[in-house]
Structures are given as structure tokens and as C-alpha cells.
Coordinates of C-alpha atoms in Angstrom, one line a residue:
M71 CA -0.1 -0.4 -0.3
A72 CA 1.3 3.5 -1.2
I73 CA 2.1 5.8 1.6
N74 CA 0.4 9.2 1.5
P75 CA 2.9 11.3 1.0
H76 CA 2.0 13.6 3.7
H77 CA 2.1 10.8 6.0
R78 CA 6.5 11.0 5.3
K79 CA 7.9 13.2 7.6
P80 CA 5.8 13.1 11.0
L81 CA 6.2 9.2 9.9
R82 CA 10.2 9.6 9.8
V83 CA 9.6 12.4 13.0
L84 CA 8.0 9.0 14.9
A85 CA 10.1 6.5 13.5
A86 CA 12.9 8.3 15.2
L87 CA 11.0 8.6 18.2
A88 CA 10.6 4.8 18.5
A89 CA 14.1 5.3 18.6
I90 CA 15.2 6.1 20.7
I91 CA 12.7 4.7 23.1
I92 CA 13.9 1.0 22.0
G93 CA 17.7 3.3 22.3
L94 CA 16.8 4.0 25.4
Y95 CA 15.1 0.3 26.6
G96 CA 18.2 -1.6 24.9
L97 CA 21.1 0.2 26.9
L98 CA 19.0 -0.4 30.5
F99 CA 18.2 -3.8 29.6
A100 CA 22.6 -4.3 28.5
A101 CA 23.5 -2.6 31.3
T102 CA 21.3 -4.8 33.6
T103 CA 22.7 -7.6 32.2
L104 CA 26.1 -7.0 31.8
G105 CA 27.0 -4.5 34.2
T106 CA 25.8 -2.6 38.3
A107 CA 22.3 -1.7 36.2
Q108 CA 18.9 -2.5 37.9
W109 CA 15.1 -2.0 36.3
K110 CA 13.8 -1.1 38.9
P111 CA 14.9 3.1 40.2
K112 CA 16.9 3.5 43.1
L113 CA 14.7 5.1 45.9
G114 CA 16.0 7.5 48.1
L115 CA 17.4 7.6 51.8
D116 CA 13.3 9.1 52.9
L117 CA 12.3 5.7 51.5
E118 CA 14.5 3.5 51.2
G119 CA 16.4 3.2 54.7
G120 CA 20.9 3.9 54.3
T121 CA 23.3 4.8 55.9
Q122 CA 24.5 7.2 58.8
L123 CA 28.1 8.0 59.6
V124 CA 29.6 9.6 62.5
L125 CA 32.4 11.9 62.2
Q126 CA 34.4 12.5 64.5
P127 CA 36.9 15.5 64.6
V128 CA 41.3 13.9 65.1
L129 CA 42.1 17.5 67.1
V130 CA 46.0 16.8 68.6
G131 CA 46.1 18.3 71.9
S132 CA 45.2 20.7 73.2
Q133 CA 43.8 21.2 69.9
S134 CA 39.6 22.5 69.9
V135 CA 37.5 23.0 66.3
S136 CA 34.7 25.5 66.8
Q137 CA 31.4 25.9 65.0
D138 CA 33.3 27.9 61.8
E139 CA 35.5 25.3 61.1
L140 CA 32.8 22.4 61.0
N141 CA 30.4 24.9 59.2
Q142 CA 33.1 24.9 56.7
A143 CA 34.2 21.4 56.6
R144 CA 30.1 20.9 56.5
D145 CA 29.5 22.5 53.4
I146 CA 32.4 20.7 50.7
I147 CA 31.4 17.6 52.7
V148 CA 28.0 18.2 51.2
Q149 CA 30.3 19.4 47.1
R150 CA 31.7 16.2 47.9
V151 CA 28.4 14.0 48.6
D152 CA 26.8 15.6 44.8
A153 CA 29.5 15.5 43.4
G154 CA 29.7 11.6 44.2
G155 CA 26.1 11.4 42.3
I156 CA 24.3 10.2 45.6
S157 CA 21.5 12.4 45.6
G158 CA 19.3 12.8 48.9
A159 CA 22.6 13.1 51.7
E160 CA 21.9 14.8 54.0
V161 CA 25.1 15.9 55.7
T162 CA 24.3 18.5 59.4
T163 CA 26.2 19.5 62.6
R164 CA 25.8 17.3 65.9
N165 CA 26.6 20.2 68.8
G166 CA 29.2 20.9 67.1
Q167 CA 31.8 18.2 67.3
S168 CA 31.4 15.9 64.3
I169 CA 29.6 15.8 61.5
V170 CA 26.2 12.5 60.8
V171 CA 26.6 11.7 56.4
S172 CA 23.6 10.1 55.9
M173 CA 23.4 8.5 52.6
P174 CA 20.5 6.3 51.0
G175 CA 22.3 2.3 50.6
I176 CA 25.0 1.1 51.7
P177 CA 28.6 3.0 50.7
D178 CA 31.4 1.3 49.6
K179 CA 34.9 2.2 51.7
A180 CA 36.6 4.3 48.5
T181 CA 32.9 6.6 48.9
E182 CA 33.0 6.8 52.5
D183 CA 37.3 7.7 51.9
A184 CA 36.1 10.5 49.5
I185 CA 33.9 11.7 51.6
R186 CA 36.0 12.4 54.5
R187 CA 39.9 12.9 53.1
S188 CA 40.7 16.3 54.0
S189 CA 42.3 16.1 50.3
Q190 CA 44.9 18.9 50.5
M191 CA 46.7 18.7 47.6
Q192 CA 50.4 21.1 47.9
F193 CA 53.5 21.1 44.9
R194 CA 56.5 20.8 46.8
G195 CA 60.3 20.9 44.8
V196 CA 61.9 17.7 45.3
L197 CA 65.6 17.8 47.0
E198 CA 66.5 14.3 47.1
A199 CA 64.9 10.7 45.5
A200 CA 65.2 7.2 46.2
A201 CA 64.7 4.1 46.1
G202 CA 61.4 3.0 48.9
V203 CA 63.0 0.1 50.6
P204 CA 66.8 0.4 51.4
T205 CA 69.4 -1.8 49.6
P206 CA 71.7 -3.3 51.8
A207 CA 75.3 -4.3 50.1
P208 CA 77.6 -6.7 50.5
S209 CA 80.4 -5.2 53.5
T210 CA 84.3 -5.5 51.4
T211 CA 87.8 -5.4 53.0
P212 CA 89.1 -3.1 52.4
S213 CA 92.7 -3.4 50.1
G214 CA 95.7 -4.3 52.7
A215 CA 94.2 -4.5 55.4
T216 CA 93.6 -8.0 57.7
P217 CA 90.7 -9.6 58.5
G218 CA 89.0 -9.3 61.7
S219 CA 89.9 -4.5 60.7
T220 CA 87.3 -2.7 60.3
A221 CA 87.0 0.3 58.2
T222 CA 85.0 3.6 58.4
P223 CA 82.8 4.6 55.4
S224 CA 84.6 7.5 53.3
A225 CA 80.9 9.0 52.5
K226 CA 77.6 6.9 52.5
A227 CA 76.9 5.7 48.6
T228 CA 74.3 7.1 45.9
S229 CA 70.8 5.6 45.9
G230 CA 68.6 6.8 43.6
A231 CA 70.0 9.7 43.3
K232 CA 72.4 11.9 41.1
A233 CA 74.9 12.5 43.6
T234 CA 77.9 11.8 43.0
S235 CA 81.7 11.0 45.6
G236 CA 84.3 14.2 45.4
A237 CA 86.4 11.3 47.2
T238 CA 89.2 9.3 45.9
P239 CA 89.9 6.7 48.5
K240 CA 93.1 4.1 48.1
T241 CA 91.3 1.8 49.2
S242 CA 88.1 0.0 48.8
A243 CA 85.5 1.2 52.2
T244 CA 82.3 -0.6 52.6
T245 CA 79.5 0.7 51.4
A246 CA 76.9 2.2 53.9
K247 CA 73.7 0.3 54.2
S248 CA 71.1 3.1 54.7
G249 CA 70.7 4.3 50.9
L250 CA 72.3 8.3 52.2
P251 CA 72.5 9.7 49.2
Q252 CA 75.7 11.3 48.8
A253 CA 74.4 14.9 48.8
F254 CA 73.1 14.7 52.6
V255 CA 76.8 13.4 54.2
K256 CA 77.8 17.0 55.1
A257 CA 73.4 17.1 56.3
A258 CA 73.8 14.1 58.5
T259 CA 77.9 13.7 59.3
G260 CA 77.7 17.9 60.1
T261 CA 81.7 17.8 58.9
T262 CA 82.9 18.9 55.7
T263 CA 84.9 16.1 55.3
A264 CA 84.5 12.6 56.2
S265 CA 87.6 10.1 57.2
A266 CA 88.7 6.3 57.7
T267 CA 91.7 5.4 58.0
P268 CA 91.5 2.2 57.5
T269 CA 94.4 -0.6 58.6
G270 CA 97.0 0.0 56.1
S271 CA 96.1 4.0 56.4
A272 CA 94.1 4.1 53.6
T273 CA 92.0 8.1 53.7
A274 CA 88.6 8.9 52.1
T275 CA 88.2 12.7 52.0
A276 CA 84.6 13.8 50.7
T277 CA 83.4 16.6 50.2
P278 CA 79.5 16.8 49.7
T279 CA 78.2 18.8 47.2
T280 CA 75.4 20.8 49.7
S281 CA 75.5 23.7 50.8
T282 CA 76.2 24.7 54.7
P283 CA 73.3 22.9 57.0
A284 CA 73.2 26.9 59.0
A285 CA 73.4 28.6 56.6
K286 CA 69.0 29.9 55.3
P287 CA 67.2 28.8 52.9
T288 CA 67.4 31.6 50.0
N289 CA 64.0 29.4 48.1
P290 CA 61.7 27.1 48.1
N291 CA 64.5 24.4 46.4
D292 CA 67.8 25.0 48.4
L293 CA 69.7 22.1 49.6
A294 CA 70.2 24.0 52.7
W295 CA 66.7 22.5 53.7
V296 CA 68.5 19.2 54.2
T297 CA 69.2 19.3 57.8
P298 CA 70.6 16.8 59.9
D299 CA 67.7 15.5 60.6
V300 CA 65.6 15.6 58.1
A301 CA 68.5 13.3 56.9
A302 CA 68.4 11.3 59.6
A303 CA 64.4 10.4 58.9
F304 CA 65.3 10.2 54.8
Q305 CA 67.8 7.8 55.9
K306 CA 65.1 5.4 58.1
L307 CA 62.1 5.8 56.4
D308 CA 60.8 1.9 54.1
C309 CA 58.0 2.6 52.8
S310 CA 57.4 -1.0 52.4
K311 CA 55.8 -0.7 55.9
P312 CA 51.8 -0.2 56.3
H313 CA 52.5 2.6 59.1
A314 CA 55.8 4.2 57.7
L315 CA 53.9 7.9 57.4
D316 CA 51.5 7.4 60.1
N317 CA 53.3 9.4 62.9
I318 CA 54.7 12.0 60.3
V319 CA 53.7 16.0 60.7
N320 CA 53.6 17.7 57.2
D321 CA 53.9 21.8 58.0
P322 CA 53.7 23.5 54.4
K323 CA 56.4 25.8 55.8
K324 CA 59.3 23.5 56.7
P325 CA 60.7 20.2 54.7
L326 CA 58.5 16.9 53.9
V327 CA 60.1 13.3 54.3
T328 CA 57.6 11.9 53.1
C329 CA 57.2 8.2 49.7
S330 CA 55.0 8.0 46.5
V331 CA 51.8 6.6 46.6
D332 CA 52.6 2.2 45.7
G333 CA 55.8 3.2 48.1
T334 CA 59.0 2.3 44.9
E335 CA 60.5 5.3 46.0
K336 CA 61.1 8.4 49.4
F337 CA 61.4 11.3 48.9
V338 CA 62.3 15.0 50.4
L339 CA 60.5 17.3 49.6
G340 CA 61.2 21.1 50.5
P341 CA 58.9 23.8 51.3
V342 CA 55.6 24.3 50.1
I343 CA 55.1 26.7 46.1
V344 CA 51.8 26.2 45.7
A345 CA 48.5 25.4 48.6
G346 CA 46.1 23.3 47.5
D347 CA 43.7 26.1 48.0
Q348 CA 45.4 28.0 45.1
I349 CA 43.5 25.2 43.0
A350 CA 41.3 27.0 40.9
S351 CA 39.0 24.6 38.8
A352 CA 40.2 20.3 38.4
S353 CA 39.1 17.8 35.6
A354 CA 39.6 14.7 34.3
G355 CA 39.5 13.0 31.4
Y356 CA 42.2 11.5 28.7
Q357 CA 45.2 13.2 27.6
T358 CA 45.3 14.8 24.3
L359 CA 47.6 13.2 21.3
P360 CA 49.4 16.4 18.9
N361 CA 47.1 15.3 16.4
G362 CA 44.2 16.3 18.7
Q363 CA 42.7 12.0 19.6
P364 CA 43.1 11.6 22.3
S365 CA 45.1 8.9 24.4
T366 CA 44.7 6.1 26.3
T367 CA 46.7 8.3 29.0
V368 CA 44.5 9.2 32.2
E369 CA 44.7 13.2 33.5
I370 CA 44.5 15.8 35.7
Q371 CA 44.4 18.7 34.8
L372 CA 44.8 21.8 36.8
S373 CA 44.6 25.4 37.0
F374 CA 45.8 28.1 39.2
K375 CA 44.9 31.0 40.7
S376 CA 46.5 33.8 39.9
S377 CA 48.3 34.1 43.5
G378 CA 49.3 30.7 42.1
T379 CA 49.9 30.9 38.5
K380 CA 52.7 33.2 39.3
A381 CA 54.0 31.2 41.9
Y382 CA 55.0 27.6 39.7
G383 CA 55.5 29.6 37.1
D384 CA 58.4 30.5 39.5
A385 CA 59.1 27.5 40.6
S386 CA 59.4 25.8 37.4
T387 CA 61.4 29.0 35.5
R388 CA 64.1 28.5 38.6
M389 CA 63.6 24.5 38.1
V390 CA 64.3 23.4 34.6
S391 CA 67.8 24.0 34.7
L392 CA 69.0 21.9 38.5
P393 CA 70.4 18.8 38.2
S394 CA 68.1 15.4 38.5
P395 CA 66.6 14.7 40.4
R396 CA 65.8 19.1 41.8
N397 CA 64.7 19.5 37.6
R398 CA 61.1 17.1 39.5
M399 CA 57.3 19.4 41.3
A400 CA 55.8 16.6 43.5
A401 CA 52.6 16.7 43.6
V402 CA 51.5 15.8 47.2
L403 CA 48.2 14.8 48.7
D404 CA 47.4 13.4 51.9
S405 CA 51.5 13.7 52.6
R406 CA 52.6 11.6 49.3
S407 CA 52.8 11.7 46.6
I408 CA 51.5 10.9 43.2
V409 CA 53.9 12.0 41.7
A410 CA 57.0 13.6 40.8
P411 CA 57.5 14.6 38.1
S412 CA 60.1 16.4 35.6
F413 CA 60.0 19.9 34.3
N414 CA 61.5 20.6 30.5
E415 CA 60.2 23.8 30.7
A416 CA 59.1 26.9 32.8
I417 CA 55.1 26.5 32.5
L418 CA 53.9 30.1 33.3
A419 CA 50.4 29.2 31.8
G420 CA 48.4 29.1 35.2
Q421 CA 48.1 25.0 33.9
A422 CA 49.4 21.9 34.6
S423 CA 48.2 18.1 34.0
I424 CA 49.2 15.1 36.1
T425 CA 49.1 12.0 35.3
G426 CA 50.5 9.1 37.0
N427 CA 48.5 6.0 37.6
F428 CA 44.8 6.1 37.4
T429 CA 41.5 4.3 36.2
I430 CA 38.9 7.2 34.4
Q431 CA 37.1 7.1 37.7
S432 CA 39.2 7.5 40.6
A433 CA 40.8 10.3 38.5
R434 CA 37.5 12.0 38.3
D435 CA 37.2 11.0 41.8
L436 CA 40.7 12.7 42.9
A437 CA 39.7 15.8 40.6
N438 CA 35.9 16.4 42.4
Q439 CA 38.3 16.6 45.5
L440 CA 40.7 18.8 45.4
K441 CA 37.8 20.9 42.8
F442 CA 35.9 21.7 45.8
G443 CA 38.7 22.4 48.3
A444 CA 40.5 20.4 51.6
L445 CA 38.8 19.9 54.5
P446 CA 40.0 22.3 57.6
M447 CA 40.6 18.9 59.2
S448 CA 41.5 15.5 59.3
F449 CA 38.3 12.9 60.2
S450 CA 38.2 10.1 62.1
L451 CA 34.2 7.0 61.7
Q452 CA 33.3 7.1 64.8
T453 CA 30.1 5.4 64.7
R454 CA 28.8 3.5 61.2
D455 CA 25.1 2.5 61.6
Q456 CA 22.0 1.6 59.4
I457 CA 18.7 3.6 59.3
S458 CA 15.3 3.2 58.8
P459 CA 13.8 5.2 55.8
T460 CA 11.6 8.1 57.5
L461 CA 8.8 7.2 55.1
G462 CA 9.1 4.1 53.3
S463 CA 6.6 1.9 51.2
E464 CA 3.4 3.3 52.2
Q465 CA 4.0 6.9 51.3
L466 CA 5.5 5.9 48.0
R467 CA 2.5 3.8 48.2
F468 CA -0.1 6.9 48.2
G469 CA 2.4 8.6 46.0
L470 CA 1.0 6.7 43.2
I471 CA -1.8 7.0 43.7
A472 CA -1.8 9.5 43.6
G473 CA -0.5 9.6 40.3
I474 CA -3.1 7.1 39.2
I475 CA -5.8 9.3 40.0
G476 CA -4.4 13.0 38.5
F477 CA -3.4 10.3 35.0
A478 CA -7.1 9.6 35.2
L479 CA -8.9 12.2 35.8
V480 CA -6.6 13.9 33.0
F481 CA -8.0 11.3 31.1
L482 CA -12.1 12.1 32.2
Y483 CA -11.2 15.6 30.9
S484 CA -9.9 14.9 27.8
L485 CA -12.0 13.2 27.0
A486 CA -15.0 15.2 27.7
Q487 CA -14.1 18.1 26.7
Y488 CA -11.6 16.9 23.7
R489 CA -13.6 12.9 22.6
A490 CA -11.2 10.8 20.2
L491 CA -8.4 14.0 19.7
G492 CA -8.5 13.0 23.8
L493 CA -6.2 10.0 23.1
V494 CA -3.7 11.4 21.9
T495 CA -3.3 13.4 25.0
V496 CA -3.5 10.1 27.3
L497 CA -0.9 9.4 24.1
S498 CA 1.8 11.1 24.9
I499 CA 1.1 11.2 28.4
V500 CA 1.6 6.9 28.2
I501 CA 4.8 7.8 26.0
A502 CA 6.2 10.6 27.7
A503 CA 6.1 8.2 31.2
L504 CA 7.9 5.1 29.7
L505 CA 10.8 7.8 28.6
T506 CA 10.6 9.5 32.6
Y507 CA 10.7 6.1 33.8
V508 CA 13.2 4.8 31.9
S509 CA 16.2 7.7 32.2
I510 CA 15.3 8.0 35.8
A511 CA 16.6 3.8 36.5
L512 CA 19.9 5.2 33.4
L513 CA 20.0 8.1 36.1
G514 CA 20.5 5.3 38.7
W515 CA 22.8 3.6 37.1
S516 CA 25.1 6.4 35.9
H517 CA 25.2 8.6 38.1
N518 CA 23.6 7.5 41.6
F519 CA 20.2 9.0 40.9
R520 CA 17.3 8.3 43.7
L521 CA 14.9 8.7 43.2
D522 CA 12.7 10.1 47.2
M523 CA 9.1 12.0 48.2
A524 CA 9.7 14.8 46.7
G525 CA 10.7 14.0 43.8
V526 CA 7.5 11.5 42.9
T527 CA 6.0 14.4 44.1
G528 CA 7.4 16.7 40.8
L529 CA 6.7 13.4 39.1
I530 CA 2.5 14.2 39.5
V531 CA 2.6 17.7 38.7
A532 CA 5.2 17.3 35.9
I533 CA 1.7 15.1 34.3
G534 CA 0.1 18.5 34.8
V535 CA 2.9 20.3 33.5
T536 CA 2.2 17.4 30.8
A537 CA -1.6 17.8 29.7
D538 CA -0.5 22.0 29.7
S539 CA 0.9 21.7 26.0
F540 CA -1.2 19.2 25.1
I541 CA -4.7 22.0 26.0
V542 CA -2.3 25.1 24.6
Y543 CA -2.0 23.0 20.9
F544 CA -5.4 21.6 20.6
E545 CA -7.2 24.8 21.5
R546 CA -4.6 27.0 18.5
I547 CA -6.3 23.6 16.3
R548 CA -9.6 24.1 17.0
D549 CA -9.4 28.1 16.7
E550 CA -8.2 27.5 13.3
V551 CA -10.7 25.2 12.4
R552 CA -13.3 27.8 13.8
E553 CA -11.5 29.9 11.3
G554 CA -12.4 27.8 8.4
R555 CA -8.9 26.7 7.5
P556 CA -9.5 22.7 6.3
L557 CA -8.4 20.7 9.5
R558 CA -5.2 19.4 8.2
A559 CA -3.9 23.5 7.9
A560 CA -5.8 23.9 10.6
V561 CA -2.8 21.5 11.6
D562 CA 0.0 22.9 10.3
T563 CA -1.5 26.5 11.4
G564 CA -2.4 25.6 15.0
W565 CA 1.6 24.2 15.3
R566 CA 3.3 27.1 14.9
R567 CA 1.1 29.2 17.3
A568 CA 1.2 26.7 19.9
R569 CA 5.0 25.8 19.4
R570 CA 5.6 28.9 20.5
T571 CA 3.2 29.5 23.9
I572 CA 5.1 26.0 24.7
L573 CA 8.5 26.7 24.1
A574 CA 7.9 29.5 26.8
A575 CA 5.9 28.3 29.0
D576 CA 9.1 24.8 29.0
G577 CA 11.4 27.4 29.3
V578 CA 9.6 29.0 32.8
N579 CA 9.6 25.8 33.8
F580 CA 12.7 24.1 33.6
L581 CA 13.9 28.0 34.3
A582 CA 12.4 27.6 37.6
A583 CA 13.4 23.9 39.1
L584 CA 16.9 25.3 37.5
V585 CA 17.2 27.9 40.6
L586 CA 15.2 25.5 42.7
Y587 CA 17.7 22.8 42.6
L588 CA 20.9 25.2 42.9
L589 CA 19.5 27.1 45.5
A590 CA 17.0 24.9 47.0
S591 CA 18.1 21.4 49.9
S592 CA 18.4 18.1 49.3
N593 CA 15.3 17.2 49.7
V594 CA 14.1 20.2 47.7
R595 CA 16.5 19.2 45.1
G596 CA 14.8 16.1 44.1
F597 CA 11.3 17.7 42.9
A598 CA 13.5 20.5 41.2
F599 CA 15.2 17.2 39.5
T600 CA 12.4 15.8 38.2
L601 CA 10.7 19.0 37.2
G602 CA 13.3 19.8 35.0
L603 CA 13.4 16.6 33.0
T604 CA 10.0 16.1 32.7
T605 CA 9.6 19.8 31.4
L606 CA 12.5 18.5 28.7
I607 CA 10.4 14.7 28.0
D608 CA 7.4 17.7 27.8
L609 CA 8.6 19.1 25.1
L610 CA 10.1 15.9 23.4
I611 CA 7.2 14.5 23.5
V612 CA 5.1 17.0 21.7
T613 CA 7.3 17.8 18.9
M614 CA 8.5 14.2 18.2
F615 CA 4.9 12.3 19.6
T616 CA 2.0 14.3 19.8
H617 CA 2.7 16.7 16.5
P618 CA 3.3 13.8 14.0
L619 CA 0.4 12.1 14.9
V620 CA -2.4 14.3 14.8
A621 CA -0.7 15.4 11.8
I622 CA -1.8 11.5 10.6
L623 CA -4.4 11.9 12.3
A624 CA -5.7 15.1 10.0
S625 CA -6.1 12.5 7.0
T626 CA -8.1 10.8 8.4
K627 CA -11.7 10.5 7.6
F628 CA -12.4 10.3 11.0
F629 CA -10.8 13.6 12.3
G630 CA -10.2 15.1 8.9
G631 CA -14.3 14.8 8.0
G632 CA -15.0 16.6 11.0
H633 CA -16.9 13.2 12.8
R634 CA -18.9 14.8 16.1
W635 CA -16.6 12.2 17.8
S636 CA -13.7 13.8 16.7
G637 CA -13.4 16.7 19.0
L638 CA -12.9 18.9 15.6
D639 CA -16.2 19.4 14.2
P640 CA -16.4 22.2 12.7
E641 CA -20.5 22.4 13.9
R642 CA -19.8 21.7 17.1
L643 CA -17.0 24.4 17.3
G644 CA -19.1 26.6 15.2
A645 CA -16.5 27.1 12.8
K646 CA -17.6 29.8 9.8
I647 CA -18.6 29.3 6.7
V648 CA -16.4 29.8 3.9
R649 CA -17.4 31.7 0.3
Y650 CA -15.1 31.8 -2.6
A651 CA -15.5 35.0 -4.4
G652 CA -13.1 35.0 -7.8
R653 CA -8.9 34.0 -6.0
G654 CA -10.7 35.8 -3.3
R655 CA -12.0 34.1 0.3
V656 CA -15.3 35.9 2.3
A657 CA -15.4 34.5 5.8
V658 CA -19.3 34.3 6.9
A659 CA -20.5 33.9 9.8
R660 CA -22.1 31.1 11.2
P661 CA -26.3 31.9 12.0
A662 CA -27.6 31.5 14.8
P663 CA -29.6 28.4 15.8
V664 CA -33.3 28.6 15.8
A665 CA -35.9 29.1 18.0
S666 CA -39.1 26.8 17.7
E667 CA -41.5 25.9 20.0
G668 CA -39.8 23.2 21.0
G669 CA -36.7 24.8 22.2
T670 CA -34.0 25.8 20.7
L671 CA -32.5 23.2 17.4

């Protein structure tokens, strides 16, 4: 059977909408079968219950915490919770002493750690680097010494650094077990030379490359920061031990002895060059190749504020000419170096890129933590309890019943007002419900969106918002029919006029939902989100389903012929009689019904 040429475009639009719906449900099926998605939308804290974490500030000695500091920490935790896609979480303070985080479901350990981690990144210059695990070397007997004699080594053996000994011993000395770089000999011994006179009167002299420890450092990359205590701590540090850094003191104004995250390398780092509060923004993604294509390397891109940009630029200019490892800048997070690349050129634009052993998810988590700042204090987990829903399934059932009642009232009104045309309203609402359901289920899988009672309320309100768009469209068509236009022309003209009104009304609704989402608290944000989502779906439905379907129906005998039950009967609508005079058209008002003895006609 041949397709009516007037139906081709509407059919293509309907086919495109069907493809979108099938694609979304296919994606949900694949995510359910192969991933962690589920067919039912995730429920919020008030409907499902969840987990309550009580975080206690870690205080040292007589240190105390103020209410302002606690409120600041609460605000940062709220931002981290929202960035992690944990919808419907509640973060409050308790008695001015702790922070209570209530989250729906059961969060994993990574989520808990991300919430309470201080996440203060620091950029420090590397003063020295060595293997994270000290590697003992066998002792040798100096030439000319008798067995059993002892020898004092002239210098420590270099481990993992490009420091070279200035000694020229005539005999071989015992290799040190500490791994202390040659550059730190003076700091460790406090002398300019180290002499050893083993049996056989062999003498060795070490000329350290570092400056006098007593001298005042001139910049964060000055080796004068290495004092005997720092050198001893570096020598003693064994990064292979699980608790090697438990008692570390991270003072931004002093050098830091620390390990890399994987424990394979240890560092002496200078004072902080750029602090974490100078980070303006942070984002994660795949590093771009020179040809513009993305690579498989995950990177975190940072941009600094103005003062941070200057400090980073000055440091990179100074460090690019230093010998290794002093030309390396370590990014320190929670007192551990996550990466320590070297400078190939000065970076003056305030943009930094961090690459390491990141997955895309871990990089995004870290970028979110850095973007939302560092907590003003560290927290320990005091208690972790399961909490029951505050409303429960009974309130959800009542909400669904209210939605069904609302849908039934819209259905009855549409049939009474628009006759058969009202069925288009019902079908449109059903299609909108299918799209809303799959969207919420997919958002629960991809962004951990959870539907709370406020969100259910937004879905119920959306029924009226959706029906309002159809009423505007149908009334425009009926106005055109009253003017005497054929139904097909009335559909096209009515759509052009109604489209502007629908776009304006939905635009206002979406703007209100957006402002409410950005400014309101967590519970109200659920209402705002579902209202904004259904507003966008309403635009999609009225454009890709309602209008194309009405355009096809206008060509049928039932609707196009103005059947009395179609809802578009010209006589019932009081349409004008159109008479043609030459090439023009004259509209004459339909005469009023004549009264008779038996009543009106």
C-alpha cells in the first residue's frame, strides 16, 4: 500500500522517537545484564533507608574545633557528596563536635574515604629521591687490611640520585646500608669531610655537594633545607612498611620526608610552593595527542588562581635548569607524593597536567576532591549505623496512588473536552511516562540518582505540565477550525502558533526547576530535578509524538471529515462558513440556531 506523501515526514519523526525509546531500553537491558544497573529506579533515604556516618574531628593536644570550621567542613562534604552522584544525602553537624552524614543505600569504603579525606594537594620541589626500600650492599674488606679489621666508610653510597662522591680513596670502603645519597653526607655528619683510616692507613675524603645546613635557605629548592634531622629521617624511612608515614608531620613551611603512593620511591621535599587552596579548577580525562586525538593516558588537568599561577611559574623557571632530581615537582596529596615529574620547560600559564597510575574513575574522584577544596581538619569515623526509611513503602504507595488518580482525572477531562482527540493526550502521557521511567533508571545506574518522595511529587506535578502543552496545541487547532480552515491547514498553522507558547511555558518551568535545584536543600532538589527532567521530556513528546500523530490523523476521514466524536467537528465548534469569490475567500459567521416552540435547534 502506498504511503500518503503528507504522512512521510510525520512517520519519520515517529520512527525516530521509537528508535530513541528502544535504544534507551536496550541500554538499560545491557546495563542490567552486563553491569550493575537495575530495572527499578533507586530509592532515596526517606523511602529506602541507608547508612549514617558520624565523623569526629581528629584533634591534637589542646587543639579545639570551632563551629565555623565545622560548618566549613560540612559544606565541603556536601559538595563532595553531591559531586559523587549520591542523591538525597543529608549532612548535618551534631552538638558542635561532629558531622553526621546520612546516605541512601550502603556506600563502599572508597566513597567513605572520599567524603572524609582532607584531600589537600601541595606542590613541593624534590630535593632528593631514592628507592623506597633501602637495599643493603655487602661489606668488602679494604685492600691492605687484615681480616677482622674495621673500616669507617668515607661517604655514603648514592641510591637513586645523581649525586657523586668527591672522595678519591686509595682503598675500597664499606658500602653503606642506608641508601643515604652522597649529597646528604654533610647534613648527616655535620662535617665538611669524612675521613676513614682503616688498617693500611688508607684515607678517604668526601666533599659534599650541599650547602651549609646552618645557612638560611634562599628558595624552596635550596638544599640548605636538609638538616641533620631531615637527613636522618630520610635515611631511616622504609616505604615498604604499611605504617611508615603514620606519624608524619606535614608542615607547609618546612621540608617533608615522604613516600610515593605505591611505595617504590622516597623523597625529601622542600616547603610548599603552591598550596591546594590555589587550585581554581580540576578536571579529569584522557590526555590529548599532538594530532588532537585522545590517548589512553588518564590525566588530571589543574588551573591555578593568579597568585598560584605566579608561584608555579617562578618555580618552574627556577627548576628547569636544576640537575635531577631537583628539577622535579612533586604533587603531594594527604602527605604522599602521587606523582613527581620533571620540568622540560617553564610553565607560566597556570595550567598543570598530572598523569600517573590513574583509572578514569579514580582521576575523576580525585579531581572532584581537589575542586571542592580541602577540609579544614581531618576526621575519623566514629560510628557507622544502618538507618531505617523515614517514610517507607507506605508513603511511596500513597504517592503512586495520587499519580494514578491525577492521570485518571486528566484522561476523563481530555475525553470530555476533546472527545477522540483526547486519546492523543493519553497516549502522549503514556509515552512520556515510559521515557521518564527509563531515564530515572539509567540515571540511577550512571550517576547514582535516587528517587525520593520530593522527586515523586515532581513526577506527579509533571502530569499536569505535560497535559497543559497538549491543551495549548489542541485549542490552537480548534481556533483555526473555527476560522474556517480545513483541518490539515489548521494543524500546521495551529502548531506554528502553539509552539511558541509551549516553548515559553516549558522554558519558564525549566528555569524555575534549575534555580530551585541550585539554591534549595537536598530534599527539595529531588523535586526540582524531576520537574526539570519531565519538562525536557514534555518538549520531546509534544514535538516528536503529539504533533506528528495529529498531522497523520488530520488526513483520516474520521478526524479530517470532522466527525462529531472526533473533537474537531466544525459545526460543534461554531466554525465560520467560507465562501469563495473569484480568487479570494470570504468568511461569514455561521447563523445562530433558530428557536422553535419545542426549544432550540
